[in-house]
CSV table of N, CA and C in Angstrom, one decimal:
chain,number,residue,atom,x,y,z
A,1,MET,N,8.1,-12.8,10.9
A,1,MET,CA,8.0,-11.5,10.3
A,1,MET,C,7.3,-11.6,9.0
A,2,ALA,N,6.5,-10.5,8.6
A,2,ALA,CA,5.8,-10.5,7.4
A,2,ALA,C,6.1,-9.1,6.7
A,3,THR,N,5.9,-9.1,5.4
A,3,THR,CA,6.2,-7.9,4.7
A,3,THR,C,4.9,-7.5,3.9
A,4,LEU,N,4.6,-6.2,4.0
A,4,LEU,CA,3.5,-5.6,3.2
A,4,LEU,C,4.1,-5.1,1.9
A,5,LEU,N,3.6,-5.5,0.8
A,5,LEU,CA,4.0,-5.0,-0.5
A,5,LEU,C,2.8,-4.4,-1.2
A,6,VAL,N,2.9,-3.1,-1.5
A,6,VAL,CA,1.8,-2.4,-2.1
A,6,VAL,C,2.3,-1.9,-3.5
A,7,THR,N,1.6,-2.3,-4.6
A,7,THR,CA,1.9,-1.8,-5.9
A,7,THR,C,0.8,-1.0,-6.3
A,8,LEU,N,1.1,0.2,-7.0
A,8,LEU,CA,0.0,1.1,-7.4
A,8,LEU,C,0.3,1.9,-8.6
A,9,THR,N,-0.7,2.5,-9.1
A,9,THR,CA,-0.7,3.5,-10.1
A,9,THR,C,-1.7,4.6,-9.7
A,10,ALA,N,-1.2,5.8,-9.6
A,10,ALA,CA,-2.1,6.9,-9.2
A,10,ALA,C,-3.1,7.2,-10.3
A,11,ALA,N,-4.3,7.5,-9.9
A,11,ALA,CA,-5.3,7.9,-10.9
A,11,ALA,C,-5.1,9.4,-11.2
A,12,PRO,N,-5.3,9.8,-12.5
A,12,PRO,CA,-5.1,11.2,-12.8
A,12,PRO,C,-6.2,12.1,-12.1
A,13,ASP,N,-5.8,13.3,-11.8
A,13,ASP,CA,-6.7,14.3,-11.2
A,13,ASP,C,-7.4,13.8,-9.9
A,14,GLN,N,-6.7,13.0,-9.1
A,14,GLN,CA,-7.3,12.6,-7.9
A,14,GLN,C,-6.3,12.9,-6.7
A,15,ASP,N,-5.6,14.0,-6.8
A,15,ASP,CA,-4.7,14.4,-5.8
A,15,ASP,C,-5.3,14.5,-4.4
A,16,SER,N,-6.5,15.1,-4.3
A,16,SER,CA,-7.2,15.3,-3.0
A,16,SER,C,-7.5,13.9,-2.4
A,17,ALA,N,-8.0,13.0,-3.1
A,17,ALA,CA,-8.4,11.7,-2.6
A,17,ALA,C,-7.1,10.9,-2.2
A,18,ARG,N,-6.1,11.1,-3.0
A,18,ARG,CA,-4.8,10.4,-2.7
A,18,ARG,C,-4.2,11.0,-1.4
A,19,GLY,N,-4.2,12.3,-1.3
A,19,GLY,CA,-3.7,12.9,0.0
A,19,GLY,C,-4.5,12.5,1.2
A,20,ARG,N,-5.8,12.4,1.1
A,20,ARG,CA,-6.6,11.9,2.3
A,20,ARG,C,-6.3,10.5,2.6
A,21,TYR,N,-6.1,9.7,1.6
A,21,TYR,CA,-5.8,8.2,1.8
A,21,TYR,C,-4.5,8.1,2.5
A,22,VAL,N,-3.5,8.7,1.9
A,22,VAL,CA,-2.1,8.5,2.5
A,22,VAL,C,-2.1,9.1,3.9
A,23,ALA,N,-2.7,10.2,4.1
A,23,ALA,CA,-2.7,10.8,5.5
A,23,ALA,C,-3.4,10.0,6.5
A,24,GLY,N,-4.4,9.2,6.0
A,24,GLY,CA,-5.1,8.3,6.9
A,24,GLY,C,-4.5,7.0,7.1
A,25,VAL,N,-3.9,6.4,6.1
A,25,VAL,CA,-3.3,5.1,6.2
A,25,VAL,C,-2.0,5.0,6.9
A,26,GLN,N,-1.1,6.0,6.7
A,26,GLN,CA,0.2,6.0,7.2
A,26,GLN,C,0.2,5.8,8.8
A,27,PRO,N,-0.6,6.6,9.5
A,27,PRO,CA,-0.6,6.4,11.0
A,27,PRO,C,-1.1,5.0,11.4
A,28,LEU,N,-2.0,4.4,10.6
A,28,LEU,CA,-2.5,3.1,10.9
A,28,LEU,C,-1.4,2.0,10.7
A,29,LEU,N,-0.7,2.1,9.7
A,29,LEU,CA,0.4,1.2,9.4
A,29,LEU,C,1.5,1.3,10.5
A,30,LYS,N,1.9,2.6,10.8
A,30,LYS,CA,2.9,2.8,11.9
A,30,LYS,C,2.4,2.3,13.2
A,31,ALA,N,1.1,2.5,13.6
A,31,ALA,CA,0.6,2.1,14.9
A,31,ALA,C,0.6,0.6,15.0
A,32,ALA,N,0.5,-0.1,13.9
A,32,ALA,CA,0.5,-1.6,13.9
A,32,ALA,C,1.9,-2.1,13.9
A,33,GLY,N,2.9,-1.3,14.0
A,33,GLY,CA,4.3,-1.7,14.0
A,33,GLY,C,5.0,-1.7,12.7
A,34,GLY,N,4.4,-1.2,11.7
A,34,GLY,CA,5.0,-1.1,10.3
A,34,GLY,C,6.3,-0.3,10.3
A,35,ARG,N,7.3,-0.9,9.7
A,35,ARG,CA,8.6,-0.3,9.5
A,35,ARG,C,8.9,-0.2,8.0
A,36,PRO,N,8.9,1.1,7.5
A,36,PRO,CA,9.2,1.3,6.1
A,36,PRO,C,10.5,0.7,5.7
A,37,VAL,N,10.5,0.0,4.6
A,37,VAL,CA,11.8,-0.6,4.1
A,37,VAL,C,12.2,0.2,2.8
A,38,LYS,N,11.2,0.5,1.9
A,38,LYS,CA,11.6,1.1,0.7
A,38,LYS,C,10.3,1.6,0.0
A,39,ARG,N,10.4,2.7,-0.7
A,39,ARG,CA,9.5,3.2,-1.7
A,39,ARG,C,10.2,3.2,-3.0
A,40,LEU,N,9.5,2.7,-4.0
A,40,LEU,CA,10.1,2.5,-5.3
A,40,LEU,C,9.2,3.1,-6.4
A,41,ARG,N,9.9,3.7,-7.4
A,41,ARG,CA,9.2,4.2,-8.6
A,41,ARG,C,9.6,3.3,-9.8
A,42,VAL,N,8.7,2.8,-10.6
A,42,VAL,CA,9.0,2.0,-11.8
A,42,VAL,C,9.5,3.0,-12.9
A,43,ILE,N,10.6,2.6,-13.4
A,43,ILE,CA,11.2,3.5,-14.5
A,43,ILE,C,11.1,2.8,-15.9
A,44,ASP,N,11.0,1.5,-15.8
A,44,ASP,CA,10.9,0.8,-17.1
A,44,ASP,C,10.4,-0.6,-16.9
A,45,ALA,N,9.8,-1.2,-17.9
A,45,ALA,CA,9.3,-2.6,-17.8
A,45,ALA,C,10.1,-3.4,-18.9
A,46,ILE,N,10.8,-4.4,-18.4
A,46,ILE,CA,11.5,-5.3,-19.3
A,46,ILE,C,10.6,-6.3,-20.0
A,47,VAL,N,9.7,-6.9,-19.2
A,47,VAL,CA,8.7,-7.8,-19.7
A,47,VAL,C,7.3,-7.3,-19.1
A,48,GLY,N,6.3,-7.3,-19.9
A,48,GLY,CA,5.0,-6.9,-19.4
A,48,GLY,C,4.7,-5.5,-19.7
A,49,SER,N,3.5,-5.0,-19.2
A,49,SER,CA,3.0,-3.7,-19.6
A,49,SER,C,3.3,-2.6,-18.5
A,50,ALA,N,3.9,-3.0,-17.4
A,50,ALA,CA,4.1,-2.0,-16.3
A,50,ALA,C,2.9,-1.3,-15.9
A,51,GLY,N,1.9,-2.1,-15.5
A,51,GLY,CA,0.6,-1.5,-15.0
A,51,GLY,C,0.8,-0.9,-13.6
A,52,THR,N,2.0,-0.9,-13.1
A,52,THR,CA,2.3,-0.3,-11.8
A,52,THR,C,3.3,0.8,-12.0
A,53,SER,N,3.1,1.9,-11.2
A,53,SER,CA,4.1,3.0,-11.3
A,53,SER,C,4.9,3.1,-10.1
A,54,MET,N,4.4,2.6,-8.9
A,54,MET,CA,5.1,2.7,-7.7
A,54,MET,C,4.9,1.5,-6.8
A,55,ALA,N,5.8,1.3,-5.8
A,55,ALA,CA,5.7,0.2,-4.9
A,55,ALA,C,6.1,0.7,-3.5
A,56,LEU,N,5.5,0.1,-2.5
A,56,LEU,CA,5.9,0.4,-1.1
A,56,LEU,C,6.2,-0.9,-0.4
A,57,VAL,N,7.2,-1.0,0.4
A,57,VAL,CA,7.6,-2.2,1.1
A,57,VAL,C,7.7,-1.8,2.6
A,58,MET,N,7.0,-2.6,3.4
A,58,MET,CA,7.1,-2.3,4.9
A,58,MET,C,7.1,-3.7,5.6
A,59,ASP,N,8.0,-3.8,6.6
A,59,ASP,CA,8.0,-5.0,7.5
A,59,ASP,C,7.2,-4.8,8.7
A,60,PHE,N,6.6,-5.9,9.1
A,60,PHE,CA,5.7,-6.0,10.3
A,60,PHE,C,6.2,-7.2,11.1
A,61,ASP,N,5.8,-7.3,12.4
A,61,ASP,CA,6.1,-8.4,13.2
A,61,ASP,C,5.4,-9.7,12.8
A,62,SER,N,4.2,-9.5,12.2
A,62,SER,CA,3.4,-10.7,11.8
A,62,SER,C,2.4,-10.3,10.7
A,63,ALA,N,1.9,-11.4,10.0
A,63,ALA,CA,0.9,-11.2,9.0
A,63,ALA,C,-0.4,-10.7,9.6
A,64,ASP,N,-0.7,-11.2,10.8
A,64,ASP,CA,-1.9,-10.8,11.5
A,64,ASP,C,-1.9,-9.3,11.8
A,65,ALA,N,-0.8,-8.7,12.1
A,65,ALA,CA,-0.7,-7.3,12.3
A,65,ALA,C,-1.1,-6.5,11.1
A,66,ILE,N,-0.6,-7.0,9.9
A,66,ILE,CA,-1.0,-6.3,8.6
A,66,ILE,C,-2.5,-6.5,8.4
A,67,ALA,N,-3.0,-7.7,8.5
A,67,ALA,CA,-4.4,-8.0,8.2
A,67,ALA,C,-5.3,-7.2,9.1
A,68,ALA,N,-4.9,-7.0,10.3
A,68,ALA,CA,-5.7,-6.2,11.3
A,68,ALA,C,-5.9,-4.8,10.8
A,69,VAL,N,-4.8,-4.2,10.3
A,69,VAL,CA,-5.0,-2.8,9.8
A,69,VAL,C,-6.0,-2.7,8.7
A,70,PHE,N,-6.0,-3.6,7.7
A,70,PHE,CA,-6.9,-3.5,6.6
A,70,PHE,C,-8.3,-4.0,6.9
A,71,ALA,N,-8.5,-4.7,8.0
A,71,ALA,CA,-9.8,-5.1,8.5
A,71,ALA,C,-10.4,-4.1,9.4
A,72,SER,N,-9.7,-3.1,9.9
A,72,SER,CA,-10.1,-2.2,10.9
A,72,SER,C,-11.2,-1.2,10.3
A,73,ALA,N,-12.0,-0.7,11.2
A,73,ALA,CA,-13.0,0.3,10.8
A,73,ALA,C,-12.3,1.6,10.3
A,74,ALA,N,-11.2,1.9,11.0
A,74,ALA,CA,-10.5,3.1,10.5
A,74,ALA,C,-10.0,3.0,9.1
A,75,TYR,N,-9.5,1.8,8.7
A,75,TYR,CA,-9.1,1.6,7.3
A,75,TYR,C,-10.3,1.6,6.4
A,76,GLN,N,-11.4,0.9,6.8
A,76,GLN,CA,-12.5,0.8,5.9
A,76,GLN,C,-13.1,2.2,5.6
A,77,ALA,N,-12.9,3.2,6.5
A,77,ALA,CA,-13.4,4.5,6.2
A,77,ALA,C,-12.5,5.2,5.1
A,78,LEU,N,-11.4,4.6,4.8
A,78,LEU,CA,-10.5,5.2,3.7
A,78,LEU,C,-10.7,4.6,2.4
A,79,VAL,N,-11.5,3.5,2.3
A,79,VAL,CA,-11.7,2.7,1.1
A,79,VAL,C,-12.2,3.6,-0.1
A,80,ASP,N,-13.2,4.4,0.1
A,80,ASP,CA,-13.7,5.2,-1.0
A,80,ASP,C,-12.6,6.1,-1.6
A,81,ASP,N,-11.8,6.8,-0.7
A,81,ASP,CA,-10.7,7.6,-1.2
A,81,ASP,C,-9.6,6.7,-1.9
A,82,ARG,N,-9.3,5.5,-1.4
A,82,ARG,CA,-8.4,4.6,-2.0
A,82,ARG,C,-8.8,4.3,-3.4
A,83,ASP,N,-10.1,4.0,-3.6
A,83,ASP,CA,-10.6,3.5,-4.9
A,83,ASP,C,-10.6,4.7,-5.9
A,84,MET,N,-10.7,5.9,-5.4
A,84,MET,CA,-10.7,7.1,-6.3
A,84,MET,C,-9.2,7.4,-6.6
A,85,ALA,N,-8.3,7.3,-5.7
A,85,ALA,CA,-7.0,7.8,-5.8
A,85,ALA,C,-6.1,7.0,-6.7
A,86,PHE,N,-6.4,5.7,-6.9
A,86,PHE,CA,-5.5,4.8,-7.7
A,86,PHE,C,-6.3,4.1,-8.8
A,87,SER,N,-5.7,4.1,-10.0
A,87,SER,CA,-6.3,3.4,-11.1
A,87,SER,C,-6.0,1.9,-11.0
A,88,ASN,N,-4.9,1.6,-10.2
A,88,ASN,CA,-4.5,0.2,-10.0
A,88,ASN,C,-3.8,0.1,-8.6
A,89,ILE,N,-4.2,-0.8,-7.8
A,89,ILE,CA,-3.5,-1.0,-6.5
A,89,ILE,C,-3.7,-2.5,-6.1
A,90,GLU,N,-2.6,-3.0,-5.6
A,90,GLU,CA,-2.5,-4.3,-5.1
A,90,GLU,C,-1.9,-4.2,-3.7
A,91,ILE,N,-2.5,-4.8,-2.7
A,91,ILE,CA,-2.0,-4.8,-1.3
A,91,ILE,C,-1.8,-6.2,-0.9
A,92,LEU,N,-0.5,-6.6,-0.8
A,92,LEU,CA,-0.2,-8.0,-0.6
A,92,LEU,C,0.6,-8.2,0.7
A,93,ILE,N,0.2,-9.3,1.4
A,93,ILE,CA,1.0,-9.7,2.6
A,93,ILE,C,1.9,-10.8,2.1
A,94,THR,N,3.2,-10.6,2.4
A,94,THR,CA,4.2,-11.5,1.9
A,94,THR,C,5.1,-12.0,3.0
A,95,GLU,N,5.9,-13.1,2.7
A,95,GLU,CA,6.8,-13.6,3.7
A,95,GLU,C,8.1,-14.0,2.9
A,96,ASP,N,9.2,-14.1,3.6
A,96,ASP,CA,10.4,-14.6,3.0
A,96,ASP,C,10.2,-15.9,2.3
A,97,ALA,N,10.7,-16.1,1.1
A,97,ALA,CA,10.6,-17.4,0.4
A,97,ALA,C,11.9,-18.1,0.7
A,98,GLU,N,11.8,-19.4,1.0
A,98,GLU,CA,13.0,-20.2,1.3
A,98,GLU,C,13.3,-21.2,0.2
């Protein structure tokens, strides 16, 4: 199993781009077997500057399934909207630490 971790901060005045991106990426993630675990909103930073305002956690059967979504032509068509919609975004493939 692998987990997708997305941290982000929405760009101001980019609601349209954000709406298009979310509407486009959600079906791609679900079609790849993504299972939502949690959506989180940052309310305070104990250490650091909290350059992130939200996070999304989704489980997948494999890291390859996650990578395939972001390598797909369908996802690449969303990149311009993604880049406008968020002032900061990190898309990470993670696994359980032992």
